Steps between C-alpha positions, in 0.01 A plus 500: 500500500634841407644719777268793424194277539625386841516865611181633340291186510272328252128537449252219465303460177304813387178294481518441877256780574247382244516139619469610863197713415338209315557272801331752727210527255456121520490520880246782479287293263498208743395733780207631296350157427278515806393853405397381155304215655304751706372668182720810466508664157762326286610837366600613847700180552684545170579863587638389837720235338625746237575755770692242700696404189594860420594583858695176536691559176575857601633400840687207349675723244599753765623223729697347209659840434642510855605133523852382413704197591876487543726193495853555628770276637344469846122528479182557304331834571146590403426872529135603488250747640327813368468727802707292740809342353572140597813295435477124554844339527554127452853377579589197291598297804145531638330408174318168531321452168374688196167395346326617184125565484299576188152637578259443212489861383879528519539173306290645218769762433800277583576644844577341837584600857786389720424384855818522703520319832743598775580340832278677748148541631177638353681755279722245334346525152575773250314521170633662184223573246506461196780382271516327166494126563847445355639790705337358815660161438843657439468712813399196706807310377724799575365543855522129580856484369605796711322355802721193459809721494595436137727752333391677183715272283344193668139603453300320237146430392295219647623159396291214375234400749403144589128427479372333816122509473202644317139491618228508231227762563226238485660311788516818707132561428396145593706512819341832598148373435572198723657699783313519829484878527365539146241227552388654829476851353320377187247286690436778753448759226262271310304426818459868584386580146238223517379623839482858376285395205278283720439756774618855444782650296630696797607172658773482235661812642436413864632146443831630371478416130720798420766383743487146365512630144812701580651192662430297188655772286810507718540122478469511122744790475766341723459136395415521129584839349820547701626143433402486132779375273719396794860416408782414743861516384841514665844648438795585721307779680221268616145430388299722271119487484309652211122513529189713459223557246414868544814605687800295394776471761852364490607423857850395605543289815862481621555176687651674804184711548272200548403475868263204482260303281143387566325210324122544484266210418125568512295188560368486143850550359634214712264262322648615169862506620544878467696743716569874515832644616531832680826665594624747758720757324680753718327837473189410300252444782613813687300712255159429640331758274608342172230316310740266321675353802293180493572452132871561545531246783351222287797292391306236306122547449418133442710188440526130570731388786805408283508846339444670837789299649721599205424870553567472875836340419590803287477727805588252776739238357484166674175577684220242497219601739345154474817343644517723809404308819199665662357504851121467493261680729365266772137390507432708811544814286169424321330768708681772302420344161245215523578380146818678400713384793589183304676710235711716735866411521848653500859387474841570352799344331848647454379757242143618570220525754165368372147530638165379370145604579148496357260235368282705263805688378821315581805724544860393532736779609875473439758733654877452454687506829722794401188710428359450850471838674367383835318211667202533733343247737138582591273333754167644609302401810291242316810365327666455839204295617526282191881481527556636150688802361569674169847561359535776237799554273499863390615610155436833321135590453332310217276205414722248682393439861712219644370387836431170668157552655398329820780248514575307816654760731822302546537453124427868434757619754763261371433603139517871583844480662624264230393744229696780664809281488436406137456863397816607683703221341360571149587870515855428614578284195 
């Protein structure tokens, strides 16, 4: 990169403001759906959408005019702000991953945004909107190379990637339709509609049909639209996931950022031999206000056990959760889960801690010993009477929740202290 550009900075694509305005107009349109349903004049709705588009494009163009990014030998800087200037600095040594997202409107004009993850808390993500897709890919490669400490003469484009797995869209759709939460939401919505037609239409609102409809929409968005065209590949940086129908994302998962993996098996899926893998990635779950967190923590939307085991081996070599010896919850713990107590267990080998729970939705949580942050032993008054206790292995916030629930109190105590020793020994290697 030329020296003058490192001092002055570079602008994003000139169409950024227009694309941003169009995105806001889409959001405004969605917000006016309920207004249209109430019978408002369509002309007024169209005027509101047009006004939102014009205002959004105007603000977007002004914001683009005052936004520049600078790449030097030590950090990436993004300078922005109209009235109040803001400079976001991202040192290369704190950079965790760089993902590419292509919202539908941006894809139509060949643009994409960079999502840059740093080590840190809720403010760990920085977004750079919008760049030409080729420029975004080149910038991602440049940032990842510098994060790895490569010199300018050592930096190169991404090498050939190894294909690990693809998931056909029809399989994602079938799996979603057979998932417990979708079936529950669909049956509940249908029942409320029938009741509203049988008695009074107001029951539909009082019964929560709007809430259930939004729930159904969220399931479809996260399970089908977000996972459409799923492809998993690998190169020397780690795994890369490309997915999405409306918004296409290219997500990089460095192996050293993986904090744990969860295997989810709904009861219907178990009959068909299907599993879903979720992953704890450092930093992702800290952004509780992001709508795409759930989609980004899905490692494999649906697969048979051999493929799931192969993907787990890519991130945790030598780990086989089925071979880990487990301690089962005793029968006297039935009071806390009259049916599910039979499926509660926990244990460890020399690499990972594993716990299982659930009978309607079986979950197996896997945490490598060197990712263990702390261990907790809990025992409430009723647990003391039943002589059981719960041992929890804490990892960074995410979908993985590794804990042995209501184990025999002697087993739980022994496992808690043993896990501390395992974690200490793993980190010292």
